[in-house]
Structure formats: structure tokens, C-alpha cells
Amino acid sequence: MGHGPVLGRTVIPIGMAVVLGLAGVPAGAADQPVKGGDGASAEVRVPADAEVRANSSAGEVSAPKETAISVEEAKRIVMDAFGVPEGAGTVFTYSSDPGGADGPRRWNLNWQDRDGGKRERVSASVDAETGAILSFQQWREDRRLFPPSVDREKAREAARALAAKLQPSEFEQTVEWPAEDQYGAAGLVGYGFSFARVHEGIPFPWDGFHVVIGPDGQVSEYEFSWSRVSFPEGTPAVSKEDARARLARDLDVTLHYVPEPGKSTGESRARLVYTANLSPPVLVPGRGLVPFNLLYLDAETGEWIDGSGRKASIPSSEPVKPLEPGGQVAPVLLDDPLNAAGAEQVARTVLGLGTDLTLQESRLNGGVKGRHPVWLLTFARGYKSVASVGVDALTGEVTSANFADDPSVWPERPAAAGTQAVTPDQAVGVAVEFVKRVLPGRLGALAAPQEPEKIPGAAKSGSAGAAKPPGPPRYVVDFLHLHNGIRDDLSSVAVTVDERTGRVINYYAYFADDPGIAGGVHYAEGAPVPSDAAEAFFLSKIRMTLAYVRIPGSSQAPGGGEVRLAYLPVSDVPLTSWDAMTGEWVDSLPPPFSGGLSE
């Protein structure tokens, strides 16, 4: 976690900050740049609402009537605080953001090179009422430093000094909160630090500061959020000991085969890891955002609730049940690979394609590393393509199918669906019957999920210039593949079912453990660490922290959401996967967090 690519590297001296997200000028919103004279920057007005006005002849910009800070004042605040250079070759643009229930009106400011910011770009946002800098970020592509020239402790000192300088009163009301470092292809990109707002000794991690210090000791990101919020009164009815006991009761771990991280060349390997059914959320104070898919333990009821305040439960990690008993059976390779005619016969027989469909195209795809060669066939009725099918040339199995929205093409709508929309259970039933048809020898190593994912339908073609209406929703049924009885995340089997017709419209299967694959995956072998030891390890890394949490959706609550008291699962390190063979984390991780988080 936290190892995704990062845009460029920021080069700003300590005491200068760089901020994400809210500061950028919307793409395409700016007017054409107005070139300034030598030694001066050009200024472009980007009107985001009707209240922004510019005097083009005098070069003066007035603030909206209801704001206390003009754009020129906001610009000067940022330049004075961060030392933003402005001169020949720099274009300045701006826009205003009206804000809303969750945020203040702000000025969005942008400095970039005349060539479009390919070498350097600076963005910032400023509260139009108070003049507080909400965000600041600078991208430069010509400075990367590895290995780091500063350690994490020096970086922490710089982050704390920056936040205390910009918002001294608010910083005094914060506590350090776990944050993830940033990694790129070359290694460390930045040390991450977060400081959460505290009210009467209890953290409110939706507000606060987020700072990233680069490996060269320079500040690369800064964000600040401090919302108007009403905190509930009273003490929790559930003790911390009870909260920890509930976590210990509900947390479970499961074994998975996963690809070895960062492995792009040489032999492919599958690592055997434990994953937990509860991952502590990644909350970043300062961004003013409410993350999705959160789980809390309500401090009043002792029950799990989701991010919307509804009663929830941690997903079960019960052993999966294969579609048929007997376990894994390796497919038998054909004595001779299929030719085009043989692949066509397989597709017609297995999928029940009628003789009215003609073979429009066939080609052999045999150049994909780690896969069997596959015949790709296209069937048509007249001039219209209605089905695309993939047939494994070595096993004779149908591995993919895509059906056009044509009532006469397989599979027919199940009679049980009647005239109503297909239910999730019916969609799973349709998908299971389809898999039994196309993969009869794999059923001992496949298990269907309990609940399919529902996705919006694809947009239908419309007349020129007209909006394309969406198609009916679809259910995606992902089957679990088991390698020697253990979940195999390297393989994939998915069936998409149309909610309206109950027909299979898409299917795809890939098995990483198939025999006869050049450069195939090597699966870890040997006895794993016992599951109870892995579970104890996860529990040792997660603590239940009493915190104020925001429940969105209440229009009457200040800041756009109700605030409740709950126990929040928190971890000092990203809890992703734990190697079941060695007892080590799968991915390289930053040093453990050692801040002063209040318990």
C-alpha cells in the first residue's frame, strides 16, 4: 500500500509546501494565455463562477463581494509563504470555487511554464474568507534523489515545523496520525506525515494536516482542513477492552496465492500469504474527505457500523465450497493442438451456436507470455458480428465469450426469471450453469461468490448528437479459483449476466496453474504458518482507537454530516498481506509509525 506512482518530484526548500488535489485549475477551463513582457509573468483569468471579474486593461482583479480576500491577496499570501518564483516564462492562472457545506469558498491558483508545465508547475488553494492556505503543490521532473539524503526523523521535524508555521493555533490541537510513505519505480518518493485534529483528547481524523517530505529533505506536499463541526457530548458506553474483545472475536484470516510484488522479469512466482477480513482504513487528515467502505465499532452499541451509520458486519472468512467435490484436476493437454476448424467446432458445440451464424474471422493468438495459445473466433449473422469466442488450442476449452444483444444467441433466458428483472441469486445460478457447460473439468477447483457485483449497463448507441441511454444493469459473478484447495488470486473466472434478460453477455477465464505454459507461475510449496499465529499477528498490529467519526448525509449537521463517537481500527503499518511461509510482509514497507497517537 502507498507504493503507487507519484507525479514528478517536488523541489522546494524546507518551509515551502506542496499540496494535492484541490489546487489544480480544471483542464480546459483557462482562457488562452496572455503573453507578458520580458521579465514578467502572464496572467490568465479562469472564471469558475459568475462573480469573478477582471479588468483586462488595468490588469486588476476584484474579489467577489462576499469574500474578504481578493485573488491578488491570495496570490501574495502563497508567494510569501512558499517563495514561489515568478518571472519570465511563467504563466499564472486562477479560478474561484464557491465551496459548499463541507468546505469554504476558495481561490485556486496555478503557476506553470509557458510550454504547459512540462518542467515545473505549482498549484495552491486559499480560503477566500480567512486567507488560510488550504493546499499547495509543486511538480518538477528534473530532480529525483535516491537513496534518501535525510532520514524519517529529520523529515518529521520538517513536517511539524511547516504545519506549526502556517497554522500555529490549529496545529497545537492535533496529534500525529499514521500515514503512508510514497514510493515510485526508483524507490522512496516522499515521507508521509499526518496530524489529526483532537477535541477533548479524542482525535477527529477528518481534519488536520498532511505533509510529505521528499528524500532530499524538501517539502513536496501540504494539505490543511479544519471544518465547522459540532462534537457530541457524553462518554462511550463501550470500554476499550470490550472493543478489543469484539475485534478479536470477529477478525479472521485466509490463505491466498498472490503474484510476487514488483516482479516483472525472470521466473514468475506466486507467494502464499494470509490476508485479514478487516483492513484498517487509510484516513488522511487535511484532505477534508470522507473515505468510503469504512467500518467502525459504535461506542454506544458495541456493534459494527458502516460509513453511512448503518449496522454492518465484517465479511466472513469461512472456507469456500467448490462447485463439485473432488478438488483440483489438471486439464489434459491434447495430443495435437487444435486447428481453426477444430476450434470452430468446439465453440459451436459448447456454446450451442446455430448454423445460421457464419465464421467471420479466426486467428491464433500465441504470443502472450504465461498463457496457452488461443484461437480467437468471430461469428456473424449476415454482416453483423454477434459473438466473439476464445478457444484454448492446447486444452480445447472455451476461455472467453462475448455475446451481442441478440435474443437468438446463447444463452436463452432462464424460465425462472419470468418477466421480472433477474435477481442476484438467479444471476449466480445462470453463471454457474454456464460455467458447468464451458468448464466441466474445472468444477472441483471453482467456487462462486455469495453476492455478485452489480454494475451499470453499457451506453447504447444513439443518433448523432443525442445522449446515449444506458443499457440495463449487469451482474458480474466472479468465481474463486482454488489451487490445491487454497484461493488463487492469480487466476480469474468471471461471468457477466444481463439483469433484464438473464443472458450471459460476457465470460472470461484464465488459469495461472495450467500445465504446458512456457514461463509459467511457480507456486510456493511447503507448510504455511498456522492460521492462529497469523491471526494473532494481525491483532497485535491493529488497535481500537476511540475517535470522532463523520457520518455523511445529514443536512442539518454542521459541516454536512453527523459526528459520532466510535472505535476506529488503526494500524501503524499498512496491513496488506503477510507471507504464510516466512512470517514477513509481502511488500517492502516504511519504518513503523512512532508518533504520539492518543489512545
Coordinates of C-alpha atoms in Angstrom, one line a residue:
M1 CA 0.0 0.0 0.0
G2 CA 1.1 3.6 -0.7
H3 CA 3.5 2.4 -3.3
G4 CA 1.8 3.8 -6.3
P5 CA 3.5 6.1 -8.8
V6 CA 3.7 9.8 -7.9
L7 CA 3.7 12.7 -10.3
G8 CA 7.2 14.1 -10.7
R9 CA 9.4 15.2 -7.8
T10 CA 8.9 18.4 -6.0
V11 CA 11.9 20.6 -5.3
I12 CA 11.0 23.3 -2.7
P13 CA 13.2 24.3 0.2
I14 CA 12.1 23.4 3.8
G15 CA 9.5 25.9 4.8
M16 CA 7.8 25.7 1.4
A17 CA 4.9 23.4 0.8
V18 CA 3.3 21.5 -1.9
V19 CA -0.4 20.4 -1.9
L20 CA -2.6 17.9 -3.7
G21 CA -5.9 17.8 -5.2
L22 CA -8.0 20.9 -4.7
A23 CA -5.5 23.4 -6.1
G24 CA -5.4 22.5 -9.8
V25 CA -7.2 24.5 -12.4
P26 CA -9.7 22.4 -14.3
A27 CA -8.4 21.1 -17.6
G28 CA -9.7 23.2 -20.5
A29 CA -11.1 25.9 -18.2
A30 CA -8.4 28.5 -18.7
D31 CA -8.6 31.2 -21.4
Q32 CA -5.8 31.4 -23.8
P33 CA -2.6 32.7 -22.1
V34 CA -1.8 36.4 -22.5
K35 CA 1.9 36.8 -23.0
G36 CA 3.6 39.3 -20.7
G37 CA 6.7 41.3 -21.3
D38 CA 10.2 40.2 -20.7
G39 CA 10.8 39.5 -17.0
A40 CA 7.2 39.4 -16.2
S41 CA 4.7 36.6 -15.9
A42 CA 1.5 36.4 -17.9
E43 CA -1.8 36.3 -16.1
V44 CA -4.9 34.5 -17.2
R45 CA -8.4 34.7 -15.6
V46 CA -10.2 31.4 -15.3
P47 CA -13.8 32.2 -14.4
A48 CA -15.2 29.3 -12.3
D49 CA -18.4 31.3 -11.4
A50 CA -20.1 34.4 -12.4
E51 CA -18.7 36.5 -9.5
V52 CA -15.1 36.5 -10.7
R53 CA -14.3 39.7 -12.5
A54 CA -11.1 41.0 -14.2
N55 CA -10.2 44.4 -15.5
S56 CA -8.1 43.4 -18.6
S57 CA -7.0 47.0 -19.3
A58 CA -5.7 47.7 -15.9
G59 CA -4.7 44.1 -15.0
E60 CA -6.6 44.4 -11.7
V61 CA -8.8 41.6 -10.3
S62 CA -11.5 42.3 -7.8
A63 CA -12.8 39.7 -5.3
P64 CA -16.4 38.5 -5.2
K65 CA -18.4 40.8 -2.9
E66 CA -18.9 38.2 -0.1
T67 CA -15.2 37.3 0.2
A68 CA -12.7 39.0 2.4
I69 CA -9.6 38.0 0.4
S70 CA -9.1 39.1 -3.2
V71 CA -7.3 36.9 -5.7
E72 CA -4.3 39.2 -5.7
E73 CA -4.1 39.0 -1.9
A74 CA -4.4 35.2 -2.1
K75 CA -1.6 35.1 -4.7
R76 CA 0.7 37.2 -2.5
I77 CA -0.1 35.0 0.6
V78 CA 1.1 31.9 -1.3
M79 CA 4.2 33.6 -2.8
D80 CA 5.3 35.0 0.5
A81 CA 4.7 31.7 2.4
F82 CA 6.4 29.4 -0.1
G83 CA 8.7 31.6 -2.1
V84 CA 7.0 30.8 -5.4
P85 CA 9.2 32.2 -8.2
E86 CA 7.5 34.4 -10.8
G87 CA 9.2 35.8 -13.8
A88 CA 9.9 35.3 -17.5
G89 CA 8.4 32.0 -18.8
T90 CA 5.7 31.7 -16.0
V91 CA 2.0 31.8 -16.7
F92 CA -0.3 32.5 -13.7
T93 CA -4.0 31.4 -13.8
Y94 CA -6.7 31.3 -11.3
S95 CA -10.3 30.4 -10.6
S96 CA -12.8 30.7 -7.7
D97 CA -14.5 27.8 -6.0
P98 CA -17.9 28.5 -4.4
G99 CA -17.3 25.8 -1.8
G100 CA -20.3 24.2 0.0
A101 CA -21.5 22.6 3.2
D102 CA -18.2 20.7 3.5
G103 CA -15.8 23.4 2.5
P104 CA -15.1 27.2 2.3
R105 CA -15.1 29.3 -0.7
R106 CA -11.6 29.3 -2.1
W107 CA -9.3 30.7 -4.7
N108 CA -7.5 28.1 -6.8
L109 CA -4.1 29.4 -8.1
N110 CA -1.8 27.9 -10.7
W111 CA 1.7 28.8 -11.9
Q112 CA 3.3 26.9 -14.8
D113 CA 5.8 27.1 -17.6
R114 CA 4.8 28.6 -20.9
D115 CA 5.3 25.2 -22.5
G116 CA 2.4 23.8 -20.5
G117 CA 4.1 22.9 -17.2
K118 CA 6.2 20.1 -18.6
R119 CA 9.2 21.1 -16.4
E120 CA 7.5 22.8 -13.4
R121 CA 4.0 23.5 -12.1
V122 CA 2.8 25.0 -8.8
S123 CA -0.8 24.8 -7.6
A124 CA -2.4 26.2 -4.5
S125 CA -5.8 27.0 -2.9
V126 CA -6.5 29.7 -0.4
D127 CA -9.6 30.2 1.8
A128 CA -11.2 33.3 0.4
E129 CA -12.5 34.4 3.8
T130 CA -9.6 33.8 6.2
G131 CA -6.6 33.7 3.8
A132 CA -5.5 30.3 5.2
I133 CA -3.6 28.2 2.7
L134 CA -5.6 25.0 2.2
S135 CA -3.3 23.3 -0.3
F136 CA 0.0 23.8 -2.2
Q137 CA 1.8 21.5 -4.5
Q138 CA 4.7 21.8 -7.0
W139 CA 5.8 19.4 -9.6
R140 CA 9.3 19.3 -11.1
E141 CA 10.6 16.5 -13.3
D142 CA 14.3 17.2 -13.1
R143 CA 15.0 16.4 -9.5
R144 CA 15.0 12.9 -8.1
L145 CA 17.2 11.7 -5.3
F146 CA 17.8 8.1 -4.3
P147 CA 19.0 6.9 -1.9
P148 CA 17.5 9.4 0.5
S149 CA 19.7 12.1 2.0
V150 CA 17.6 12.6 5.1
D151 CA 16.1 10.0 7.5
R152 CA 12.5 9.8 8.6
E153 CA 13.1 11.6 11.9
K154 CA 14.6 14.7 10.1
A155 CA 11.6 14.6 7.7
R156 CA 9.2 14.5 10.6
E157 CA 10.8 17.6 12.2
A158 CA 10.4 19.5 8.9
A159 CA 6.8 18.4 8.6
R160 CA 5.9 19.5 12.1
A161 CA 7.7 22.9 11.7
L162 CA 5.8 23.6 8.4
A163 CA 2.4 22.9 9.9
A164 CA 3.1 24.9 13.1
K165 CA 4.3 27.8 11.0
L166 CA 1.3 28.0 8.7
Q167 CA -1.5 27.3 11.2
P168 CA 0.0 27.6 14.7
S169 CA -3.3 27.6 16.7
E170 CA -4.8 24.6 14.9
F171 CA -1.5 22.6 15.0
E172 CA -1.5 22.8 18.8
Q173 CA -4.8 20.9 18.7
T174 CA -3.5 17.9 16.7
V175 CA -1.9 14.6 17.4
E176 CA 0.3 12.7 14.9
W177 CA -1.7 10.1 13.0
P178 CA -0.4 7.1 11.0
A179 CA 0.5 8.0 7.4
E180 CA 2.0 6.1 4.5
D181 CA 5.2 7.0 2.6
Q182 CA 5.1 7.3 -1.2
Y183 CA 7.1 5.0 -3.4
G184 CA 7.8 5.0 -7.1
A185 CA 9.8 2.8 -9.5
A186 CA 13.1 4.2 -8.2
G187 CA 12.2 3.8 -4.5
L188 CA 11.2 6.3 -1.9
V189 CA 9.4 9.4 -3.3
G190 CA 8.4 11.0 0.0
Y191 CA 7.9 10.5 3.7
G192 CA 4.3 11.0 4.6
F193 CA 3.1 12.6 7.9
S194 CA -0.4 13.4 9.1
F195 CA -1.6 15.3 12.1
A196 CA -5.2 14.7 13.2
R197 CA -7.4 17.3 15.0
V198 CA -8.2 16.5 18.6
H199 CA -11.2 17.5 20.6
E200 CA -11.1 16.9 24.4
G201 CA -8.4 14.3 24.0
I202 CA -10.2 12.3 21.2
P203 CA -9.0 12.5 17.6
F204 CA -11.2 13.6 14.7
P205 CA -9.0 12.4 11.8
W206 CA -11.2 14.0 9.1
D207 CA -9.5 17.4 10.0
G208 CA -5.9 18.3 10.4
F209 CA -2.7 18.4 8.3
H210 CA -0.9 16.1 5.8
V211 CA 2.7 16.8 4.8
V212 CA 5.1 14.9 2.5
I213 CA 8.8 15.4 2.8
G214 CA 10.9 14.3 -0.2
P215 CA 14.0 12.1 0.1
D216 CA 16.1 15.2 -0.4
G217 CA 14.6 16.8 2.7
Q218 CA 12.4 19.2 0.8
V219 CA 8.7 19.6 1.3
S220 CA 6.6 18.1 -1.6
E221 CA 3.0 18.2 -0.4
Y222 CA 0.9 20.1 2.1
E223 CA -2.9 20.0 2.9
F224 CA -5.0 21.6 5.6
S225 CA -8.6 21.1 6.6
W226 CA -10.5 22.4 9.6
S227 CA -14.2 22.2 9.3
R228 CA -17.1 23.7 11.2
V229 CA -18.3 20.7 13.2
S230 CA -20.4 20.0 16.3
F231 CA -19.0 17.3 18.5
P232 CA -21.3 15.1 20.6
E233 CA -21.2 15.2 24.3
G234 CA -21.1 12.3 26.8
T235 CA -18.8 9.3 27.4
P236 CA -18.7 6.0 25.5
A237 CA -20.9 3.1 26.8
V238 CA -18.5 0.6 25.4
S239 CA -15.0 0.3 27.0
K240 CA -11.8 0.0 25.0
E241 CA -11.3 -3.6 26.4
D242 CA -14.8 -4.5 25.1
A243 CA -13.9 -3.0 21.7
R244 CA -10.7 -5.0 21.5
A245 CA -12.5 -8.2 22.5
R246 CA -15.0 -7.6 19.7
L247 CA -12.2 -7.2 17.2
A248 CA -10.5 -10.4 18.4
R249 CA -13.8 -12.3 18.1
D250 CA -14.6 -11.0 14.5
L251 CA -11.2 -10.8 12.9
D252 CA -10.2 -13.8 10.7
V253 CA -7.5 -14.6 8.2
T254 CA -7.5 -16.6 5.0
L255 CA -4.8 -18.0 2.8
H256 CA -4.3 -16.7 -0.8
Y257 CA -1.8 -17.2 -3.6
V258 CA -0.8 -13.8 -4.9
P259 CA 1.7 -12.6 -7.5
E260 CA 5.1 -11.7 -6.2
P261 CA 5.1 -7.9 -5.9
G262 CA 7.4 -5.9 -8.2
K263 CA 8.3 -9.0 -10.3
S264 CA 8.4 -8.1 -14.0
T265 CA 11.2 -10.2 -15.3
G266 CA 12.5 -13.7 -14.8
E267 CA 10.6 -16.6 -13.3
S268 CA 7.0 -15.7 -12.2
R269 CA 6.2 -16.8 -8.6
A270 CA 3.1 -17.0 -6.6
R271 CA 3.5 -16.2 -2.9
L272 CA 1.3 -17.8 -0.2
V273 CA 0.0 -15.1 2.1
Y274 CA -2.5 -14.5 4.9
T275 CA -5.0 -11.6 4.4
A276 CA -7.4 -10.4 7.1
N277 CA -11.1 -9.8 6.6
L278 CA -10.7 -6.4 8.2
S279 CA -8.2 -3.8 7.0
P280 CA -7.8 -0.6 9.0
P281 CA -8.9 2.4 6.8
V282 CA -6.4 4.8 5.3
L283 CA -7.5 8.1 6.7
V284 CA -5.6 11.2 5.7
P285 CA -6.3 14.3 7.9
G286 CA -6.2 17.5 6.0
R287 CA -8.0 16.4 2.9
G288 CA -11.4 17.1 4.2
L289 CA -12.8 13.9 2.5
V290 CA -14.9 11.1 3.9
P291 CA -13.4 7.8 2.7
F292 CA -15.7 5.0 1.5
N293 CA -16.0 1.5 2.7
L294 CA -15.3 2.2 6.4
L295 CA -16.2 0.1 9.4
Y296 CA -16.4 1.4 12.9
L297 CA -17.4 -0.1 16.2
D298 CA -20.2 2.1 17.6
A299 CA -19.1 3.3 21.1
E300 CA -22.8 3.3 22.3
T301 CA -24.0 0.0 21.0
G302 CA -20.8 -2.1 20.5
E303 CA -22.0 -3.0 17.0
W304 CA -20.1 -2.6 13.7
I305 CA -21.5 0.2 11.6
D306 CA -20.5 1.3 8.0
G307 CA -19.6 4.7 6.7
S308 CA -23.2 5.7 6.5
G309 CA -24.0 4.7 10.0
R310 CA -25.9 1.5 9.1
K311 CA -25.4 -1.7 11.0
A312 CA -22.7 -3.8 9.3
S313 CA -20.6 -6.9 9.8
I314 CA -17.1 -7.9 9.0
P315 CA -17.2 -10.3 5.9
S316 CA -17.0 -13.9 6.9
S317 CA -13.8 -15.9 6.0
E318 CA -15.4 -19.3 6.1
P319 CA -13.9 -22.0 3.9
V320 CA -15.2 -21.8 0.3
K321 CA -17.1 -24.8 -1.1
P322 CA -16.2 -25.9 -4.6
L323 CA -19.0 -26.3 -7.2
E324 CA -18.3 -30.1 -7.2
P325 CA -16.4 -32.3 -4.7
G326 CA -13.1 -33.9 -5.7
G327 CA -10.7 -31.0 -5.7
Q328 CA -8.4 -29.8 -8.4
V329 CA -8.0 -31.8 -11.6
A330 CA -5.3 -30.7 -14.0
P331 CA -6.6 -30.4 -17.6
V332 CA -5.4 -33.0 -20.1
L333 CA -3.4 -31.4 -22.9
L334 CA -4.5 -32.5 -26.4
D335 CA -2.1 -34.8 -28.4
D336 CA -2.2 -32.2 -31.2
P337 CA -3.1 -28.5 -30.8
L338 CA -6.4 -27.5 -32.3
N339 CA -6.5 -26.0 -35.8
A340 CA -9.0 -23.4 -36.8
A341 CA -11.7 -25.9 -37.9
G342 CA -11.4 -27.8 -34.6
A343 CA -11.7 -24.6 -32.6
E344 CA -14.8 -23.6 -34.5
Q345 CA -16.4 -27.0 -33.9
V346 CA -15.7 -26.6 -30.1
A347 CA -17.2 -23.1 -30.0
R348 CA -20.3 -24.2 -31.9
T349 CA -20.8 -27.4 -29.8
V350 CA -20.1 -25.9 -26.3
L351 CA -22.0 -22.7 -26.8
G352 CA -24.8 -24.0 -28.9
L353 CA -24.2 -21.5 -31.7
G354 CA -26.6 -22.1 -34.6
T355 CA -25.8 -23.0 -38.2
D356 CA -27.2 -19.6 -39.2
L357 CA -24.1 -18.0 -37.7
T358 CA -21.1 -17.9 -40.1
L359 CA -17.5 -17.8 -39.1
Q360 CA -16.4 -14.3 -39.9
E361 CA -12.8 -14.4 -38.7
S362 CA -10.3 -16.8 -37.0
R363 CA -6.8 -16.1 -35.8
L364 CA -4.4 -17.8 -33.4
N365 CA -3.0 -15.7 -30.6
G366 CA 0.1 -17.5 -29.4
G367 CA 2.4 -14.7 -28.4
V368 CA 1.2 -13.9 -24.9
K369 CA 3.7 -14.9 -22.2
G370 CA 2.4 -17.2 -19.5
R371 CA -0.6 -18.3 -21.5
H372 CA -1.7 -21.1 -23.8
P373 CA -2.2 -20.2 -27.5
V374 CA -5.8 -19.3 -28.1
W375 CA -8.0 -19.3 -31.2
L376 CA -10.0 -16.0 -31.4
L377 CA -13.2 -16.6 -33.4
T378 CA -15.8 -14.1 -34.6
F379 CA -19.3 -15.3 -35.6
A380 CA -21.7 -13.2 -37.6
R381 CA -25.3 -13.2 -38.8
G382 CA -25.1 -11.6 -42.2
Y383 CA -22.8 -8.6 -41.9
K384 CA -23.4 -8.2 -38.1
S385 CA -20.9 -9.7 -35.6
V386 CA -22.9 -11.3 -32.8
A387 CA -20.4 -13.5 -30.9
S388 CA -16.7 -13.5 -30.2
V389 CA -15.2 -16.7 -28.7
G390 CA -11.8 -17.7 -27.5
V391 CA -10.8 -21.4 -27.6
D392 CA -7.6 -22.8 -25.9
A393 CA -5.6 -24.5 -28.6
L394 CA -4.0 -26.9 -26.1
T395 CA -6.9 -27.9 -23.9
G396 CA -9.9 -27.4 -26.2
E397 CA -11.7 -25.3 -23.5
V398 CA -13.7 -22.2 -24.3
T399 CA -11.9 -19.5 -22.3
S400 CA -13.8 -16.3 -23.4
A401 CA -17.1 -15.3 -25.0
N402 CA -18.7 -12.0 -25.7
F403 CA -22.3 -12.0 -27.0
A404 CA -24.1 -9.2 -28.8
D405 CA -27.5 -8.1 -27.5
D406 CA -29.3 -10.6 -29.8
P407 CA -32.2 -12.7 -28.4
S408 CA -31.3 -15.6 -30.7
V409 CA -27.8 -16.1 -29.4
W410 CA -26.9 -18.4 -26.5
P411 CA -27.7 -18.5 -23.6
E412 CA -31.5 -18.4 -23.5
R413 CA -33.2 -16.5 -20.7
P414 CA -34.0 -18.9 -17.8
A415 CA -37.7 -19.7 -17.4
A416 CA -37.5 -19.0 -13.6
A417 CA -36.8 -15.3 -14.3
G418 CA -40.3 -14.7 -15.8
T419 CA -40.9 -11.2 -16.9
Q420 CA -39.3 -9.5 -14.0
A421 CA -35.6 -8.4 -13.7
V422 CA -33.2 -11.2 -12.7
T423 CA -32.4 -11.3 -9.0
P424 CA -28.8 -11.6 -7.8
D425 CA -29.4 -15.3 -6.8
Q426 CA -30.8 -16.0 -10.3
A427 CA -27.7 -14.3 -11.9
V428 CA -25.4 -16.6 -9.9
G429 CA -27.5 -19.6 -11.0
V430 CA -27.2 -18.6 -14.6
A431 CA -23.4 -18.1 -14.3
V432 CA -23.0 -21.5 -12.5
E433 CA -24.9 -23.3 -15.3
F434 CA -22.8 -21.5 -17.9
V435 CA -19.5 -22.5 -16.2
K436 CA -20.6 -26.1 -16.0
R437 CA -21.1 -26.0 -19.7
V438 CA -17.8 -24.4 -20.7
L439 CA -15.5 -25.7 -17.9
P440 CA -16.9 -29.2 -16.9
G441 CA -13.5 -30.4 -15.8
R442 CA -12.7 -27.5 -13.6
L443 CA -15.7 -27.5 -11.2
G444 CA -13.7 -29.1 -8.3
A445 CA -11.4 -26.1 -8.2
L446 CA -14.1 -23.3 -8.7
A447 CA -16.4 -21.7 -6.1
A448 CA -18.9 -19.0 -6.8
P449 CA -19.3 -15.9 -4.5
Q450 CA -22.4 -15.4 -2.4
E451 CA -23.2 -12.0 -3.8
P452 CA -22.4 -10.8 -7.4
E453 CA -21.3 -7.3 -8.1
K454 CA -23.9 -5.1 -9.9
I455 CA -22.6 -2.6 -12.4
P456 CA -24.3 0.0 -14.7
G457 CA -25.1 -1.2 -18.2
A458 CA -23.1 0.0 -21.2
A459 CA -24.4 3.0 -23.1
K460 CA -26.4 2.2 -26.2
S461 CA -25.7 3.9 -29.5
G462 CA -28.0 6.9 -30.2
S463 CA -28.5 9.4 -33.0
A464 CA -25.8 11.9 -33.8
G465 CA -25.6 14.5 -31.1
A466 CA -28.1 12.7 -28.9
A467 CA -27.2 11.4 -25.4
K468 CA -26.7 7.7 -25.4
P469 CA -29.1 6.0 -23.0
P470 CA -27.6 3.5 -20.6
G471 CA -28.3 -0.2 -21.0
P472 CA -29.8 -2.4 -18.3
P473 CA -27.6 -3.1 -15.3
R474 CA -25.4 -6.2 -15.2
Y475 CA -24.3 -8.7 -12.6
V476 CA -20.6 -9.7 -12.6
V477 CA -20.2 -13.1 -11.0
D478 CA -16.5 -13.7 -10.1
F479 CA -15.7 -17.3 -9.3
L480 CA -12.9 -18.2 -6.8
H481 CA -10.2 -20.4 -8.2
L482 CA -8.6 -22.9 -5.8
H483 CA -5.0 -24.1 -6.3
N484 CA -4.7 -27.2 -4.1
G485 CA -7.7 -26.0 -2.1
I486 CA -6.2 -22.5 -1.5
R487 CA -7.6 -19.3 -3.0
D488 CA -5.7 -18.4 -6.2
D489 CA -5.7 -14.7 -6.9
L490 CA -3.6 -15.1 -10.0
S491 CA -6.3 -16.9 -11.9
S492 CA -9.7 -15.4 -12.9
V493 CA -13.1 -16.7 -14.0
A494 CA -15.9 -14.1 -14.4
V495 CA -19.3 -14.3 -16.0
T496 CA -21.5 -11.2 -16.7
V497 CA -25.3 -11.6 -16.7
D498 CA -27.8 -9.1 -18.1
E499 CA -30.2 -8.1 -15.4
R500 CA -33.1 -7.6 -17.8
T501 CA -32.8 -10.7 -20.0
G502 CA -30.9 -13.1 -17.7
R503 CA -28.5 -13.9 -20.5
V504 CA -24.7 -14.3 -20.3
I505 CA -23.2 -11.4 -22.2
N506 CA -19.6 -11.8 -21.3
Y507 CA -17.3 -14.6 -20.0
Y508 CA -13.5 -14.8 -19.4
A509 CA -11.3 -17.4 -17.8
Y510 CA -7.5 -17.7 -17.1
F511 CA -5.7 -20.3 -15.1
A512 CA -2.2 -19.4 -14.0
D513 CA -1.5 -23.0 -12.8
D514 CA -2.2 -24.7 -16.1
P515 CA 0.4 -27.2 -17.4
G516 CA 2.4 -26.6 -20.6
I517 CA 2.8 -22.9 -20.2
A518 CA 6.2 -21.6 -21.2
G519 CA 7.5 -19.4 -18.3
G520 CA 4.5 -20.4 -16.1
V521 CA 4.0 -19.4 -12.5
H522 CA 5.9 -21.3 -9.8
Y523 CA 3.6 -21.7 -6.7
A524 CA 5.1 -21.6 -3.2
E525 CA 5.3 -25.0 -1.6
G526 CA 5.6 -26.3 1.9
A527 CA 3.6 -25.9 5.2
P528 CA 2.3 -22.4 6.0
V529 CA 2.5 -20.7 9.3
P530 CA -0.6 -21.8 11.4
S531 CA -3.6 -19.6 10.9
D532 CA -4.0 -18.8 14.6
A533 CA -0.4 -17.4 14.7
A534 CA -1.2 -15.2 11.6
E535 CA -4.4 -14.0 13.3
A536 CA -2.6 -13.2 16.5
F537 CA 0.0 -11.2 14.5
F538 CA -2.7 -9.1 12.7
L539 CA -4.4 -8.5 16.1
S540 CA -1.1 -7.3 17.5
K541 CA -0.8 -4.7 14.8
I542 CA -4.4 -3.3 15.0
R543 CA -5.7 -1.2 17.9
M544 CA -9.1 0.2 18.5
T545 CA -8.8 3.9 18.9
L546 CA -11.7 6.0 20.3
A547 CA -12.4 8.7 17.7
Y548 CA -15.0 11.1 16.4
V549 CA -16.2 9.8 13.0
R550 CA -18.2 11.7 10.4
I551 CA -21.4 10.1 9.1
P552 CA -22.4 11.9 5.9
G553 CA -26.0 12.5 4.7
S554 CA -27.4 14.7 7.5
S555 CA -28.2 18.1 6.0
Q556 CA -28.9 19.6 9.5
A557 CA -25.5 18.8 10.9
P558 CA -22.7 21.4 10.7
G559 CA -20.1 20.5 8.0
G560 CA -22.6 18.3 6.1
G561 CA -22.5 15.2 8.3
E562 CA -23.3 13.9 11.8
V563 CA -20.3 13.2 14.1
R564 CA -20.4 10.2 16.3
L565 CA -18.2 8.6 18.9
A566 CA -16.8 5.2 17.7
Y567 CA -13.9 2.9 18.0
L568 CA -11.8 3.1 14.8
P569 CA -9.4 0.2 13.8
V570 CA -6.0 1.8 13.3
S571 CA -2.6 0.3 12.4
D572 CA 0.9 1.8 12.4
V573 CA 1.8 0.0 9.2
P574 CA -0.2 -0.8 6.0
L575 CA -1.8 -4.2 6.7
T576 CA -1.9 -5.9 3.3
S577 CA -0.6 -9.4 3.1
W578 CA 1.6 -11.5 5.4
D579 CA 3.8 -14.2 3.9
A580 CA 2.5 -17.5 5.2
M581 CA 5.8 -19.2 4.6
T582 CA 8.3 -16.7 6.2
G583 CA 6.1 -14.6 8.5
E584 CA 7.2 -11.4 6.8
W585 CA 5.3 -8.7 5.0
V586 CA 5.0 -9.4 1.3
D587 CA 5.8 -5.8 0.2
S588 CA 8.6 -3.5 1.3
L589 CA 7.2 -1.2 4.0
P590 CA 8.3 2.1 5.6
P591 CA 9.6 2.0 9.2
P592 CA 6.8 1.5 11.8
F593 CA 4.9 4.7 12.9
S594 CA 6.2 6.1 16.2
G595 CA 4.1 9.2 16.7
G596 CA 2.0 10.2 19.7
L597 CA -1.4 9.0 18.8
S598 CA -3.8 9.3 21.7
E599 CA -5.4 6.1 22.9

